[in-house]
Amino acid sequence: MPATFKIHAPAHAGNYRLNKSLILSRLSGLKLETTPDFVIEDTKSDEYLKLFPTGTYPGLVSGDYKLFDSSAILSYLASKIPESPLVGQTAEESALILQFMFFAEADIMPQLAAVLYPTLGYSPYIKPAVLQAEGRLKKSLLALNTILLDRTYLVGERLTIADINMVCDLVPVMQYLADAKYRKEIRNVARYFKTMINKKVFKEVFSEFTLCVEPVKQQQLKKAEPKPVKPKAEKPKPQPKKKEVEEAADDEPAPEPKPKSALDLLPKSSFNLEDWKRFYSNNDTIPTAMDYFWQHFDPVGYSIWKVEFKYNEENTLIFMSNNLVGGFFNRLERARKYAFGVMLTMGVDNDNIIGGYFVIRGQEIPFEIYDAPDFESFSFVKVDHTIPAVREEIGDYFAWEGKSLPKPFADGKAFK
């Protein structure tokens, strides 16, 4: 009996992840079963998580065999086609195919997600982070542009799964970001993409695709709609006796609820931290956001601290250093109402440092911060914001770029 392949994923025409397998299926005649009624919310169901604990889609099931990740599924399905040129005809071609698939998934797609998800409102929009991701995405596309200077296909003289994977991953770029001006800067990529997307098999699968006319603009953060809750039938409360009513009337007023933090007892500040966080997220940092910050900053109600990782000599890979910052931020959740900060990873793999600045309510490090398990791994030094060099450095750190950074910017996170 021939193997059956069932792919769990939303089956709309714009699903570029699923479309990788659908294109392969049309080219090879390999039979696939799709899930037309599948919706993204299904990835959170117990049934789906039992199959694919990562909760990602598409997910492929073939008998007892389960596989997630669109590129892995594409490669696996192609391997089921006897003597297929789609997977390369030599070991060298096969390695080049993997090279370009890894390049698309590791270099292009993470930066595309870091631009599109916040811009389309699926994650918080932090302008410096989006701008950095835009720059990195452009750098990867320019590299691809050089590679495609004298090529019709990525590997050899015929279509391979490297092309299927790359073209599908480029669809969101060409649909949402790369307008005519952008496409001129990556003209070889644009020529390659147009050639492929207009092939019959691609055109049929991406039936609703249109090239970008104007880059997508920032949209409101989408909030999940709460599920309707059935009101519970309330039991009738017994009427109080006359004596109880009289006693209650004589009671003193209920005490005010205790503040959740000692910081709530501080005199009210003229600096609205939440307003600053919103302004920072939605405007260019230099000069717009920093002009706003220095105009509104209250040095009595808030203090500014330079924060550095104490063990920078132990840092290895950039992504690991940045993950370390992310873990620290996660453990500062109780301080989110009282603090704002930017921490950058600067340098290169095996030679990088972590540093940044925090704006904190009050004049001391509060319990909400020093109680974090890894607080002791960071030094917090209060700075004098009236010193011009300090103000400039704070601006550069908040902007994730600038001449006062001790090493070239590599990655960063904002605590807001």
Tab-separated table of C-alpha atoms in Angstrom:
chain	number	residue	atom	x	y	z
A	1	MET	CA	0.000	0.000	0.000
A	2	PRO	CA	1.474	3.439	-0.955
A	3	ALA	CA	2.315	5.751	1.922
A	4	THR	CA	-0.267	8.402	2.808
A	5	PHE	CA	0.827	11.900	3.745
A	6	LYS	CA	-1.487	14.197	5.696
A	7	ILE	CA	-0.472	17.802	6.311
A	8	HIS	CA	-2.087	19.800	9.110
A	9	ALA	CA	-2.120	23.509	8.220
A	10	PRO	CA	-4.546	26.264	7.192
A	11	ALA	CA	-5.242	25.555	3.523
A	12	HIS	CA	-5.671	29.109	2.182
A	13	ALA	CA	-3.882	30.284	-0.982
A	14	GLY	CA	-1.534	32.600	0.919
A	15	ASN	CA	-0.078	29.935	3.217
A	16	TYR	CA	3.465	29.918	1.824
A	17	ARG	CA	4.572	27.256	4.319
A	18	LEU	CA	1.969	24.735	3.174
A	19	ASN	CA	2.411	25.776	-0.456
A	20	LYS	CA	5.957	24.389	-0.502
A	21	SER	CA	4.510	20.881	-0.235
A	22	LEU	CA	1.584	21.605	-2.575
A	23	ILE	CA	3.956	22.767	-5.327
A	24	LEU	CA	6.060	19.642	-4.886
A	25	SER	CA	2.908	17.531	-5.042
A	26	ARG	CA	1.814	19.123	-8.335
A	27	LEU	CA	5.277	18.700	-9.852
A	28	SER	CA	5.695	15.076	-8.826
A	29	GLY	CA	2.198	13.616	-8.622
A	30	LEU	CA	2.772	12.730	-4.948
A	31	LYS	CA	-0.629	12.518	-3.229
A	32	LEU	CA	-1.140	14.752	-0.192
A	33	GLU	CA	-4.089	15.009	2.130
A	34	THR	CA	-4.683	18.540	3.414
A	35	THR	CA	-6.895	19.880	6.216
A	36	PRO	CA	-9.238	22.533	4.731
A	37	ASP	CA	-10.983	23.164	8.071
A	38	PHE	CA	-7.735	23.666	10.012
A	39	VAL	CA	-7.388	27.055	11.757
A	40	ILE	CA	-4.417	28.485	13.659
A	41	GLU	CA	-6.238	28.077	16.983
A	42	ASP	CA	-6.146	24.302	16.385
A	43	THR	CA	-2.388	24.358	17.067
A	44	LYS	CA	-3.221	24.970	20.750
A	45	SER	CA	-5.516	21.965	21.073
A	46	ASP	CA	-4.474	18.972	23.171
A	47	GLU	CA	-4.927	16.713	20.140
A	48	TYR	CA	-2.521	18.763	17.982
A	49	LEU	CA	0.035	19.287	20.757
A	50	LYS	CA	0.091	15.553	21.335
A	51	LEU	CA	1.232	15.155	17.717
A	52	PHE	CA	3.467	18.261	17.591
A	53	PRO	CA	4.468	19.570	21.042
A	54	THR	CA	6.030	22.703	19.463
A	55	GLY	CA	2.562	23.883	18.425
A	56	THR	CA	3.891	24.987	15.030
A	57	TYR	CA	2.451	24.258	11.596
A	58	PRO	CA	2.498	22.668	9.088
A	59	GLY	CA	2.792	19.239	10.620
A	60	LEU	CA	2.982	16.061	8.558
A	61	VAL	CA	1.693	12.651	9.601
A	62	SER	CA	2.429	9.462	7.675
A	63	GLY	CA	1.402	6.406	9.649
A	64	ASP	CA	3.344	6.606	12.914
A	65	TYR	CA	5.836	9.075	11.441
A	66	LYS	CA	5.425	12.742	12.424
A	67	LEU	CA	7.386	15.746	11.137
A	68	PHE	CA	7.081	19.514	11.615
A	69	ASP	CA	8.731	22.498	9.835
A	70	SER	CA	7.796	23.358	6.246
A	71	SER	CA	11.336	22.990	4.876
A	72	ALA	CA	11.926	19.636	6.578
A	73	ILE	CA	8.574	18.385	5.238
A	74	LEU	CA	9.462	19.596	1.728
A	75	SER	CA	12.816	17.798	1.837
A	76	TYR	CA	11.254	14.603	3.211
A	77	LEU	CA	8.491	14.477	0.593
A	78	ALA	CA	10.990	15.117	-2.222
A	79	SER	CA	13.045	12.161	-0.992
A	80	LYS	CA	9.999	9.927	-1.615
A	81	ILE	CA	10.100	10.633	-5.356
A	82	PRO	CA	12.400	8.081	-7.082
A	83	GLU	CA	15.409	9.577	-8.907
A	84	SER	CA	14.026	13.084	-8.574
A	85	PRO	CA	16.271	15.916	-9.835
A	86	LEU	CA	14.499	18.154	-7.289
A	87	VAL	CA	16.885	16.960	-4.539
A	88	GLY	CA	20.095	17.217	-6.590
A	89	GLN	CA	21.901	14.691	-8.729
A	90	THR	CA	25.258	14.706	-6.913
A	91	ALA	CA	26.367	15.019	-3.312
A	92	GLU	CA	27.623	18.528	-4.130
A	93	GLU	CA	24.268	19.616	-5.540
A	94	SER	CA	22.421	18.154	-2.551
A	95	ALA	CA	24.710	20.073	-0.183
A	96	LEU	CA	24.116	23.322	-2.113
A	97	ILE	CA	20.360	22.752	-1.915
A	98	LEU	CA	20.607	22.386	1.867
A	99	GLN	CA	22.816	25.482	2.010
A	100	PHE	CA	20.175	27.649	0.335
A	101	MET	CA	17.336	26.157	2.385
A	102	PHE	CA	19.237	26.860	5.612
A	103	PHE	CA	20.064	30.371	4.358
A	104	ALA	CA	16.381	31.117	3.757
A	105	GLU	CA	15.250	29.725	7.115
A	106	ALA	CA	18.097	30.996	9.320
A	107	ASP	CA	18.933	34.369	7.739
A	108	ILE	CA	15.944	35.672	5.793
A	109	MET	CA	12.889	34.381	7.669
A	110	PRO	CA	13.798	35.425	11.274
A	111	GLN	CA	14.431	39.008	10.118
A	112	LEU	CA	11.285	39.027	7.997
A	113	ALA	CA	9.269	37.867	11.022
A	114	ALA	CA	10.892	40.564	13.199
A	115	VAL	CA	9.694	43.177	10.686
A	116	LEU	CA	6.286	41.838	9.668
A	117	TYR	CA	4.850	40.504	12.941
A	118	PRO	CA	5.099	43.818	14.831
A	119	THR	CA	4.171	45.849	11.739
A	120	LEU	CA	1.044	43.770	11.126
A	121	GLY	CA	0.118	43.976	14.814
A	122	TYR	CA	0.841	40.388	15.879
A	123	SER	CA	3.546	41.377	18.391
A	124	PRO	CA	4.560	44.630	20.165
A	125	TYR	CA	6.064	47.229	17.826
A	126	ILE	CA	9.454	48.476	19.070
A	127	LYS	CA	10.757	50.792	16.383
A	128	PRO	CA	14.537	50.362	16.945
A	129	ALA	CA	14.137	46.583	16.841
A	130	VAL	CA	12.064	46.725	13.658
A	131	LEU	CA	14.570	49.059	11.983
A	132	GLN	CA	17.448	46.746	12.916
A	133	ALA	CA	15.556	43.760	11.491
A	134	GLU	CA	14.826	45.706	8.286
A	135	GLY	CA	18.554	46.374	7.885
A	136	ARG	CA	19.460	42.727	8.439
A	137	LEU	CA	16.766	41.540	6.060
A	138	LYS	CA	18.046	43.910	3.358
A	139	LYS	CA	21.609	42.650	3.951
A	140	SER	CA	20.510	39.031	3.399
A	141	LEU	CA	18.529	39.937	0.290
A	142	LEU	CA	21.491	41.855	-1.146
A	143	ALA	CA	23.658	38.771	-0.590
A	144	LEU	CA	21.060	36.683	-2.425
A	145	ASN	CA	21.003	39.359	-5.133
A	146	THR	CA	24.746	38.850	-5.708
A	147	ILE	CA	24.339	35.066	-5.809
A	148	LEU	CA	21.593	35.346	-8.450
A	149	LEU	CA	23.565	37.719	-10.700
A	150	ASP	CA	24.133	35.075	-13.379
A	151	ARG	CA	21.771	32.294	-12.314
A	152	THR	CA	18.286	31.255	-13.352
A	153	TYR	CA	18.058	28.638	-10.584
A	154	LEU	CA	19.834	28.457	-7.245
A	155	VAL	CA	21.474	25.087	-7.960
A	156	GLY	CA	22.362	23.835	-11.419
A	157	GLU	CA	20.272	24.384	-14.531
A	158	ARG	CA	16.918	23.102	-13.321
A	159	LEU	CA	14.352	23.649	-10.571
A	160	THR	CA	15.132	22.061	-7.191
A	161	ILE	CA	13.521	22.143	-3.770
A	162	ALA	CA	15.949	24.974	-2.942
A	163	ASP	CA	13.988	27.143	-5.422
A	164	ILE	CA	10.590	25.979	-4.154
A	165	ASN	CA	11.630	26.774	-0.591
A	166	MET	CA	13.209	30.147	-1.438
A	167	VAL	CA	10.375	31.425	-3.640
A	168	CYS	CA	7.726	30.499	-1.054
A	169	ASP	CA	9.718	32.210	1.718
A	170	LEU	CA	10.129	35.315	-0.470
A	171	VAL	CA	6.363	35.652	-1.021
A	172	PRO	CA	5.722	37.736	2.144
A	173	VAL	CA	8.704	39.965	1.295
A	174	MET	CA	7.408	40.623	-2.212
A	175	GLN	CA	3.803	40.980	-1.079
A	176	TYR	CA	4.174	43.263	1.961
A	177	LEU	CA	7.551	45.025	1.856
A	178	ALA	CA	9.304	45.110	-1.517
A	179	ASP	CA	7.643	47.849	-3.549
A	180	ALA	CA	8.996	48.916	-6.965
A	181	LYS	CA	11.788	51.017	-5.414
A	182	TYR	CA	12.857	48.195	-3.077
A	183	ARG	CA	12.795	45.680	-5.961
A	184	LYS	CA	15.186	47.875	-7.958
A	185	GLU	CA	17.760	47.527	-5.169
A	186	ILE	CA	17.507	43.718	-5.383
A	187	ARG	CA	16.799	43.488	-9.118
A	188	ASN	CA	18.301	39.992	-9.519
A	189	VAL	CA	16.162	38.647	-6.665
A	190	ALA	CA	13.114	40.373	-8.166
A	191	ARG	CA	13.842	38.922	-11.629
A	192	TYR	CA	14.341	35.438	-10.147
A	193	PHE	CA	11.170	35.681	-8.064
A	194	LYS	CA	9.000	36.928	-10.950
A	195	THR	CA	10.304	34.157	-13.219
A	196	MET	CA	9.437	31.487	-10.657
A	197	ILE	CA	6.123	32.834	-9.383
A	198	ASN	CA	4.845	33.051	-12.976
A	199	LYS	CA	5.547	29.393	-13.660
A	200	LYS	CA	2.248	27.533	-14.028
A	201	VAL	CA	2.629	25.402	-10.902
A	202	PHE	CA	3.520	28.367	-8.656
A	203	LYS	CA	0.793	30.539	-10.176
A	204	GLU	CA	-1.878	27.922	-9.524
A	205	VAL	CA	-0.906	27.481	-5.869
A	206	PHE	CA	-0.366	31.204	-5.126
A	207	SER	CA	-3.597	32.151	-6.883
A	208	GLU	CA	-4.135	35.318	-4.804
A	209	PHE	CA	-0.587	36.701	-4.852
A	210	THR	CA	0.032	40.322	-5.922
A	211	LEU	CA	3.311	42.255	-5.901
A	212	CYS	CA	3.690	44.984	-3.286
A	213	VAL	CA	2.649	48.459	-4.441
A	214	GLU	CA	3.143	50.224	-1.091
A	215	PRO	CA	4.938	48.716	1.940
A	216	VAL	CA	2.584	47.713	4.717
A	217	LYS	CA	2.226	50.314	7.479
A	218	GLN	CA	2.280	49.766	11.227
A	219	GLN	CA	-1.021	48.427	12.530
A	220	GLN	CA	-2.578	48.238	15.973
A	221	LEU	CA	-1.527	45.339	18.180
A	222	LYS	CA	-4.128	42.606	17.731
A	223	LYS	CA	-5.606	41.320	20.967
A	224	ALA	CA	-7.155	37.914	21.294
A	225	GLU	CA	-10.883	38.190	21.812
A	226	PRO	CA	-11.902	36.780	25.182
A	227	LYS	CA	-14.142	33.731	25.047
A	228	PRO	CA	-17.693	34.477	26.206
A	229	VAL	CA	-18.229	33.306	29.761
A	230	LYS	CA	-21.589	31.914	30.746
A	231	PRO	CA	-22.925	33.853	33.719
A	232	LYS	CA	-23.447	31.641	36.742
A	233	ALA	CA	-26.833	31.675	38.354
A	234	GLU	CA	-26.468	33.481	41.655
A	235	LYS	CA	-28.043	32.030	44.745
A	236	PRO	CA	-30.318	34.470	46.544
A	237	LYS	CA	-28.476	36.005	49.463
A	238	PRO	CA	-30.202	35.751	52.854
A	239	GLN	CA	-31.467	39.097	54.101
A	240	PRO	CA	-29.446	40.395	57.078
A	241	LYS	CA	-31.182	40.557	60.419
A	242	LYS	CA	-31.990	43.939	61.865
A	243	LYS	CA	-29.315	43.647	64.555
A	244	GLU	CA	-26.628	42.824	61.971
A	245	VAL	CA	-27.623	45.863	59.878
A	246	GLU	CA	-27.321	48.151	62.906
A	247	GLU	CA	-23.923	46.711	63.846
A	248	ALA	CA	-22.663	47.119	60.292
A	249	ALA	CA	-23.735	50.762	60.294
A	250	ASP	CA	-21.621	51.354	63.404
A	251	ASP	CA	-18.520	49.771	61.881
A	252	GLU	CA	-15.620	51.956	60.748
A	253	PRO	CA	-14.958	52.256	56.971
A	254	ALA	CA	-13.019	49.361	55.460
A	255	PRO	CA	-9.253	50.046	55.390
A	256	GLU	CA	-7.666	51.055	52.072
A	257	PRO	CA	-6.037	48.123	50.248
A	258	LYS	CA	-2.339	47.860	50.927
A	259	PRO	CA	-0.096	48.994	48.055
A	260	LYS	CA	1.441	46.158	46.057
A	261	SER	CA	4.860	47.849	46.072
A	262	ALA	CA	6.693	50.357	48.251
A	263	LEU	CA	7.097	52.368	45.038
A	264	ASP	CA	3.349	53.036	45.036
A	265	LEU	CA	3.825	55.113	48.209
A	266	LEU	CA	6.185	57.576	46.496
A	267	PRO	CA	4.879	61.073	45.687
A	268	LYS	CA	3.226	61.274	42.276
A	269	SER	CA	5.667	61.977	39.450
A	270	SER	CA	5.129	64.265	36.480
A	271	PHE	CA	6.866	61.685	34.255
A	272	ASN	CA	4.379	59.145	32.878
A	273	LEU	CA	6.383	55.985	32.236
A	274	GLU	CA	3.670	54.313	30.139
A	275	ASP	CA	3.367	57.374	27.882
A	276	TRP	CA	7.149	57.296	27.391
A	277	LYS	CA	7.114	53.583	26.497
A	278	ARG	CA	4.445	54.168	23.860
A	279	PHE	CA	6.242	57.216	22.447
A	280	TYR	CA	9.548	55.332	22.314
A	281	SER	CA	7.949	52.407	20.480
A	282	ASN	CA	6.296	54.520	17.806
A	283	ASN	CA	8.872	57.187	16.947
A	284	ASP	CA	12.441	57.529	15.730
A	285	THR	CA	14.658	57.416	18.803
A	286	ILE	CA	17.036	60.203	17.762
A	287	PRO	CA	16.079	62.956	17.906
A	288	THR	CA	12.279	62.597	18.354
A	289	ALA	CA	11.937	60.115	21.227
A	290	MET	CA	14.996	61.386	23.128
A	291	ASP	CA	13.797	65.000	22.858
A	292	TYR	CA	10.506	63.838	24.375
A	293	PHE	CA	12.314	61.910	27.101
A	294	TRP	CA	14.522	64.782	28.261
A	295	GLN	CA	11.615	67.213	28.093
A	296	HIS	CA	9.431	65.066	30.374
A	297	PHE	CA	11.944	63.186	32.562
A	298	ASP	CA	11.476	63.761	36.311
A	299	PRO	CA	14.844	63.303	38.101
A	300	VAL	CA	13.157	63.332	41.519
A	301	GLY	CA	10.602	60.652	40.787
A	302	TYR	CA	12.912	58.525	38.636
A	303	SER	CA	16.593	57.631	38.388
A	304	ILE	CA	18.765	56.370	35.526
A	305	TRP	CA	21.164	53.454	35.918
A	306	LYS	CA	23.890	52.082	33.703
A	307	VAL	CA	23.641	48.293	33.678
A	308	GLU	CA	26.454	45.930	32.644
A	309	PHE	CA	26.851	42.177	32.724
A	310	LYS	CA	29.617	41.309	35.188
A	311	TYR	CA	30.954	38.312	33.301
A	312	ASN	CA	31.334	39.555	29.727
A	313	GLU	CA	34.578	37.602	29.344
A	314	GLU	CA	32.490	34.408	29.496
A	315	ASN	CA	30.167	35.411	26.629
A	316	THR	CA	30.332	33.201	23.539
A	317	LEU	CA	27.779	33.359	20.710
A	318	ILE	CA	25.725	36.516	20.090
A	319	PHE	CA	22.377	34.724	20.241
A	320	MET	CA	23.299	33.139	23.572
A	321	SER	CA	24.211	36.516	25.068
A	322	ASN	CA	20.950	37.986	23.800
A	323	ASN	CA	19.004	35.027	25.225
A	324	LEU	CA	20.681	35.710	28.571
A	325	VAL	CA	19.241	39.243	28.481
A	326	GLY	CA	15.831	37.865	27.531
A	327	GLY	CA	15.888	35.513	30.520
A	328	PHE	CA	16.819	38.381	32.858
A	329	PHE	CA	13.950	40.491	31.497
A	330	ASN	CA	11.483	37.619	31.983
A	331	ARG	CA	12.411	37.462	35.649
A	332	LEU	CA	11.832	41.207	36.057
A	333	GLU	CA	8.126	40.952	35.257
A	334	ARG	CA	7.055	42.508	38.596
A	335	ALA	CA	9.132	45.602	37.789
A	336	ARG	CA	7.498	46.277	34.416
A	337	LYS	CA	5.165	48.916	35.898
A	338	TYR	CA	8.106	50.782	37.454
A	339	ALA	CA	10.977	50.506	34.974
A	340	PHE	CA	12.064	50.857	31.369
A	341	GLY	CA	15.349	49.595	29.994
A	342	VAL	CA	17.389	48.756	26.932
A	343	MET	CA	20.131	46.135	26.986
A	344	LEU	CA	22.375	45.562	23.968
A	345	THR	CA	24.712	42.778	22.946
A	346	MET	CA	27.700	44.367	21.214
A	347	GLY	CA	30.596	42.805	19.357
A	348	VAL	CA	30.854	39.476	17.543
A	349	ASP	CA	30.633	35.779	18.378
A	350	ASN	CA	33.113	34.892	21.145
A	351	ASP	CA	33.972	38.566	21.679
A	352	ASN	CA	30.881	40.423	22.847
A	353	ILE	CA	29.625	42.386	25.822
A	354	ILE	CA	26.215	43.110	27.335
A	355	GLY	CA	25.303	46.600	28.562
A	356	GLY	CA	22.535	49.163	28.662
A	357	TYR	CA	20.527	51.685	30.655
A	358	PHE	CA	17.466	51.444	32.911
A	359	VAL	CA	15.033	54.172	34.001
A	360	ILE	CA	13.649	53.182	37.408
A	361	ARG	CA	10.973	54.646	39.702
A	362	GLY	CA	12.514	56.203	42.798
A	363	GLN	CA	16.164	56.716	43.696
A	364	GLU	CA	17.128	53.187	44.775
A	365	ILE	CA	17.060	49.755	43.161
A	366	PRO	CA	13.639	48.418	44.219
A	367	PHE	CA	12.802	44.981	45.537
A	368	GLU	CA	11.083	44.126	42.232
A	369	ILE	CA	14.500	44.261	40.529
A	370	TYR	CA	17.027	43.123	43.129
A	371	ASP	CA	14.852	40.111	43.999
A	372	ALA	CA	15.407	38.653	40.500
A	373	PRO	CA	17.565	35.493	40.733
A	374	ASP	CA	20.179	36.770	38.271
A	375	PHE	CA	20.296	40.375	39.542
A	376	GLU	CA	23.721	39.719	41.068
A	377	SER	CA	25.111	38.991	37.598
A	378	PHE	CA	24.590	42.641	36.602
A	379	SER	CA	26.057	45.865	37.946
A	380	PHE	CA	23.658	48.812	38.387
A	381	VAL	CA	25.364	52.224	38.670
A	382	LYS	CA	23.305	55.401	38.995
A	383	VAL	CA	24.339	58.087	36.493
A	384	ASP	CA	24.068	61.858	36.386
A	385	HIS	CA	21.752	62.670	33.509
A	386	THR	CA	22.890	66.317	33.410
A	387	ILE	CA	26.297	65.352	31.971
A	388	PRO	CA	26.140	65.793	28.158
A	389	ALA	CA	28.261	62.692	27.430
A	390	VAL	CA	25.970	60.566	29.611
A	391	ARG	CA	22.870	61.916	27.871
A	392	GLU	CA	24.407	61.150	24.483
A	393	GLU	CA	25.323	57.609	25.528
A	394	ILE	CA	21.817	56.958	26.877
A	395	GLY	CA	20.401	58.118	23.536
A	396	ASP	CA	22.739	55.832	21.588
A	397	TYR	CA	21.833	52.819	23.715
A	398	PHE	CA	18.114	53.565	23.425
A	399	ALA	CA	18.553	53.941	19.625
A	400	TRP	CA	20.599	50.711	19.388
A	401	GLU	CA	23.311	52.546	17.447
A	402	GLY	CA	25.774	55.406	17.832
A	403	LYS	CA	29.412	56.337	18.262
A	404	SER	CA	29.352	56.016	22.055
A	405	LEU	CA	28.637	52.255	21.965
A	406	PRO	CA	31.833	50.461	23.075
A	407	LYS	CA	31.522	47.771	20.367
A	408	PRO	CA	29.472	47.420	17.162
A	409	PHE	CA	25.797	46.660	17.809
A	410	ALA	CA	24.850	42.989	17.369
A	411	ASP	CA	21.442	42.523	19.014
A	412	GLY	CA	19.225	44.063	21.642
A	413	LYS	CA	16.099	43.935	23.763
A	414	ALA	CA	13.865	46.588	25.334
A	415	PHE	CA	12.206	46.096	28.720
A	416	LYS	CA	8.918	47.950	28.475
